Amino acid sequence: MKSNKGGLFLGIDLSTQGLKATIIDSGLNVVCEKAVNFDADLPEFKTKGGVHVHKDGLTVTSPALMWVAAMDLLLDRMKGEGCSFNEIVAISGSGQQHGSVWLANGARKMLAGLDGRKSLREQLSDLFSIGDSPIWMDASTTQQCKEREKALGGAQTVADLTGSRAYERFTGNQIAKIWQKNKAGYESTERVALVSSFAASLLVGGYVPIDASDGSGMNLMDLKTKKWSKAALDCTAPGLGEKLGDIALSHSVVGRVHKFYCDRYGFGRDCQVVAFSGDNPNSLAGLRLGAAGDIAISLGTSYTMFGVLSKPAPSAHEGHIFANPVDPATYMAMVVWQNGALTLERMRDKYAGGSWAKFQEMMGKTRAGNEGNIGFYIETPEITPPILKPCVRRFDIKGGDVAGFPPETDLRAVVESQMISMRVHGCNIGLEPERILATGGVSQNKTVLKVICDVFGVPVYVAKQANSASLGAAYRAKHGWECGNAGKFVPYAVTLAGAPPFTKVMDPDLEINRMYSDMIMRYRELEKKLTGGKE
Ligand code: XUL
């Protein structure tokens, strides 16, 4: 790795399926990337896609110690590649949103006492009061959502207060469930962290605040004041405010790396840690979304659609408003689909033997609009629209239920259904793109991009760098470091002046776009058959 006088910035992304690192230099060039895959690299934790789905099909957790072991492995790999840790001046990071990490009484001391002669895993095996962290795929808290919405005055009140109505995966509802079902676990907990703030805690060797942007995904924070809402805390669990600690703006410096990292890996003592945030907020930072009409579509494990709004209107039905991680004066709006890449990949495996090339070839044999056939592929509980009971439904052009489609038709039906759902539900919360920035694994796939482009009727761009969350974290490390040095907020655009432009990959076919606009009406009607009319 070349030496860099202006210092290096490290972004770390603790996602559902793995842990990634991206290092940039002061000119914003990516100089190093490394990754750990949980299933393949840490098979002893027996995860599938990084998670354990429990017997009820609704409870989904990940072993927190696996994340600790992954940090050891990632840093060892980077060290093995000769990574210049001593030149890193600031680190920030990203975590899958909503997941909670339960740190046991005494954990603060354990973190503070880290010793560079042993691995994190060796020293932190007793760190957790609850070892299985509930994550964003968990849909087991419908009862707690209902109870908390009732206590707070209804879905719209909760949305107005926290940015979203109560959602099963949102941390407040997960915490309420733990309090109700596992009181001993709750009581032996010193700190409840988010996945993002936990990763930062590992680096600092102590507790750090939750950042306002990821904090918006908890149904606990007052979105306007960016402080915990007392009413929301009170209807969740006793003594919760103390267990959660503070909230910080996302560009705040929250500490310096612990001596452990200096001794074991050669980090400098002054290397700063900037608040970690959620993966979607970090992607927003990585894709530098700022202009109205610039909307990102992230095609990863979950599919998400997001953009910046200055006057958001939180909805009692769907979508989320979060604090913007790079501009405290504005907000980000987002919609999430759980049946994203994994659902598409399962279809690819079923029909195209796991090959994207064959998948594209099969898509090429069908026409846009799929001869009027429409399908819904809810393989795991869906967030948008809320369909908690998995089901697959296929409809012909007359709206009649059909048992199956030919393979090619089935493949196109999944892609079209996923993208039409994005247009329908994104629009419901004010996400109306003038251009789309596509990111995430599936965005490499041109036939999928073509469907996005024609469904929305706007040009599609891609970032050269696929890992927008870890890149965004590296950008945010630079941003936070510059704000800290200046002693005041520095506009994000100033930090990122000179970042490489995005590449336009296609323009829409407006005739096909009109056809999709007509198809959307039918889609909405059919969707009601699955939701019973709920959005
Ligand atoms: C966002 C969400 C997912 C996770 C996945 O609300 O639940 O996108 O952040 O990483």
mmCIF file of N, CA and C and ligand atoms in Angstrom, residues 13-17 94-99 135-137 169-170 214 217 278-281 298 300-304 306 320 322 334-338 383, ligand 1:
data_model
loop_
_atom_site.group_PDB
_atom_site.id
_atom_site.type_symbol
_atom_site.label_atom_id
_atom_site.label_comp_id
_atom_site.label_asym_id
_atom_site.label_seq_id
_atom_site.Cartn_x
_atom_site.Cartn_y
_atom_site.Cartn_z
ATOM 1 N N ASP A 13 -17.685 -2.022 7.561
ATOM 2 C CA ASP A 13 -19.124 -2.292 7.425
ATOM 3 C C ASP A 13 -19.467 -3.667 7.995
ATOM 4 N N LEU A 14 -20.149 -3.654 9.123
ATOM 5 C CA LEU A 14 -20.589 -4.907 9.758
ATOM 6 C C LEU A 14 -22.011 -5.189 9.259
ATOM 7 N N SER A 15 -22.096 -5.978 8.193
ATOM 8 C CA SER A 15 -23.404 -6.177 7.552
ATOM 9 C C SER A 15 -23.987 -7.534 7.936
ATOM 10 N N THR A 16 -25.091 -7.896 7.313
ATOM 11 C CA THR A 16 -25.748 -9.151 7.680
ATOM 12 C C THR A 16 -24.855 -10.357 7.357
ATOM 13 N N GLN A 17 -24.225 -10.314 6.186
ATOM 14 C CA GLN A 17 -23.512 -11.501 5.724
ATOM 15 C C GLN A 17 -22.009 -11.468 5.931
ATOM 16 N N SER A 94 -20.171 1.237 9.703
ATOM 17 C CA SER A 94 -21.536 0.989 9.286
ATOM 18 C C SER A 94 -21.970 -0.325 9.913
ATOM 19 N N GLY A 95 -23.246 -0.406 10.255
ATOM 20 C CA GLY A 95 -23.749 -1.678 10.768
ATOM 21 C C GLY A 95 -25.125 -1.931 10.189
ATOM 22 N N GLN A 96 -25.472 -3.202 10.001
ATOM 23 C CA GLN A 96 -26.844 -3.513 9.629
ATOM 24 C C GLN A 96 -27.735 -2.802 10.643
ATOM 25 N N GLN A 97 -28.831 -2.218 10.187
ATOM 26 C CA GLN A 97 -29.626 -1.396 11.092
ATOM 27 C C GLN A 97 -30.498 -2.241 12.026
ATOM 28 N N HIS A 98 -30.904 -1.629 13.115
ATOM 29 C CA HIS A 98 -31.928 -2.130 14.058
ATOM 30 C C HIS A 98 -31.453 -3.213 15.020
ATOM 31 N N GLY A 99 -30.447 -4.015 14.653
ATOM 32 C CA GLY A 99 -29.999 -5.127 15.493
ATOM 33 C C GLY A 99 -29.508 -4.590 16.835
ATOM 34 N N ILE A 135 -31.828 -9.375 14.992
ATOM 35 C CA ILE A 135 -31.402 -8.498 13.891
ATOM 36 C C ILE A 135 -32.606 -8.019 13.074
ATOM 37 N N TRP A 136 -32.293 -7.250 12.044
ATOM 38 C CA TRP A 136 -33.353 -6.580 11.275
ATOM 39 C C TRP A 136 -34.321 -7.548 10.606
ATOM 40 N N MET A 137 -33.940 -8.806 10.406
ATOM 41 C CA MET A 137 -34.847 -9.737 9.729
ATOM 42 C C MET A 137 -35.888 -10.310 10.679
ATOM 43 N N ARG A 169 -38.923 -5.012 13.367
ATOM 44 C CA ARG A 169 -37.466 -5.081 13.534
ATOM 45 C C ARG A 169 -36.883 -3.894 14.283
ATOM 46 N N PHE A 170 -37.653 -2.821 14.454
ATOM 47 C CA PHE A 170 -37.113 -1.620 15.099
ATOM 48 C C PHE A 170 -36.771 -1.927 16.556
ATOM 49 N N ASP A 214 -28.707 6.239 12.826
ATOM 50 C CA ASP A 214 -29.070 4.854 13.132
ATOM 51 C C ASP A 214 -30.066 4.826 14.298
ATOM 52 N N GLY A 217 -33.786 4.465 13.748
ATOM 53 C CA GLY A 217 -34.375 3.175 13.392
ATOM 54 C C GLY A 217 -34.754 2.358 14.610
ATOM 55 N N GLY A 278 -25.853 3.407 10.577
ATOM 56 C CA GLY A 278 -26.477 2.254 9.928
ATOM 57 C C GLY A 278 -25.976 2.076 8.493
ATOM 58 N N ASP A 279 -26.211 0.901 7.929
ATOM 59 C CA ASP A 279 -25.693 0.653 6.573
ATOM 60 C C ASP A 279 -26.383 1.528 5.530
ATOM 61 N N ASN A 280 -27.687 1.769 5.700
ATOM 62 C CA ASN A 280 -28.362 2.617 4.709
ATOM 63 C C ASN A 280 -27.921 4.074 4.821
ATOM 64 N N PRO A 281 -27.869 4.649 6.026
ATOM 65 C CA PRO A 281 -27.291 5.992 6.129
ATOM 66 C C PRO A 281 -25.881 6.075 5.533
ATOM 67 N N SER A 298 -30.696 0.304 -3.439
ATOM 68 C CA SER A 298 -29.643 -0.603 -3.020
ATOM 69 C C SER A 298 -30.170 -2.036 -3.102
ATOM 70 N N GLY A 300 -29.211 -5.251 -2.123
ATOM 71 C CA GLY A 300 -28.426 -6.188 -1.319
ATOM 72 C C GLY A 300 -29.350 -7.220 -0.696
ATOM 73 N N THR A 301 -28.922 -7.795 0.444
ATOM 74 C CA THR A 301 -29.738 -8.798 1.136
ATOM 75 C C THR A 301 -31.164 -8.272 1.261
ATOM 76 N N SER A 302 -31.282 -7.029 1.770
ATOM 77 C CA SER A 302 -32.581 -6.348 1.691
ATOM 78 C C SER A 302 -32.477 -5.379 0.520
ATOM 79 N N TYR A 303 -33.600 -5.069 -0.093
ATOM 80 C CA TYR A 303 -33.607 -3.994 -1.083
ATOM 81 C C TYR A 303 -34.045 -2.736 -0.359
ATOM 82 N N THR A 304 -33.355 -1.631 -0.624
ATOM 83 C CA THR A 304 -33.785 -0.373 -0.019
ATOM 84 C C THR A 304 -33.789 0.719 -1.068
ATOM 85 N N PHE A 306 -33.799 5.033 -1.089
ATOM 86 C CA PHE A 306 -33.711 6.176 -0.186
ATOM 87 C C PHE A 306 -33.205 7.427 -0.876
ATOM 88 N N HIS A 320 -39.701 5.067 6.192
ATOM 89 C CA HIS A 320 -39.043 5.581 7.394
ATOM 90 C C HIS A 320 -38.406 6.923 7.114
ATOM 91 N N PHE A 322 -35.313 9.106 8.659
ATOM 92 C CA PHE A 322 -34.149 9.068 9.558
ATOM 93 C C PHE A 322 -33.456 10.428 9.538
ATOM 94 N N MET A 334 -36.670 6.498 3.527
ATOM 95 C CA MET A 334 -36.259 5.171 3.062
ATOM 96 C C MET A 334 -37.416 4.170 3.120
ATOM 97 N N VAL A 335 -37.431 3.274 2.167
ATOM 98 C CA VAL A 335 -38.364 2.148 2.202
ATOM 99 C C VAL A 335 -37.523 0.868 2.075
ATOM 100 N N VAL A 336 -37.939 -0.186 2.759
ATOM 101 C CA VAL A 336 -37.150 -1.434 2.806
ATOM 102 C C VAL A 336 -37.998 -2.645 2.422
ATOM 103 N N TRP A 337 -37.409 -3.524 1.638
ATOM 104 C CA TRP A 337 -38.057 -4.785 1.275
ATOM 105 C C TRP A 337 -37.173 -5.923 1.772
ATOM 106 N N GLN A 338 -37.788 -6.867 2.448
ATOM 107 C CA GLN A 338 -36.976 -7.974 2.965
ATOM 108 C C GLN A 338 -36.698 -9.025 1.880
ATOM 109 N N ILE A 383 -41.564 -6.730 4.757
ATOM 110 C CA ILE A 383 -41.715 -5.460 5.470
ATOM 111 C C ILE A 383 -42.628 -4.520 4.682
HETATM 112 C C1 XUL B 1 -33.245 -1.078 7.069
HETATM 113 C C2 XUL B 1 -33.155 -2.544 7.168
HETATM 114 C C3 XUL B 1 -32.137 -3.249 6.367
HETATM 115 C C4 XUL B 1 -30.901 -3.495 7.169
HETATM 116 C C5 XUL B 1 -30.036 -4.460 6.386
HETATM 117 O O1 XUL B 1 -34.344 -0.561 7.741
HETATM 118 O O2 XUL B 1 -33.844 -3.177 7.919
HETATM 119 O O3 XUL B 1 -31.823 -2.561 5.192
HETATM 120 O O4 XUL B 1 -30.259 -2.292 7.494
HETATM 121 O O5 XUL B 1 -28.769 -4.301 6.414
#
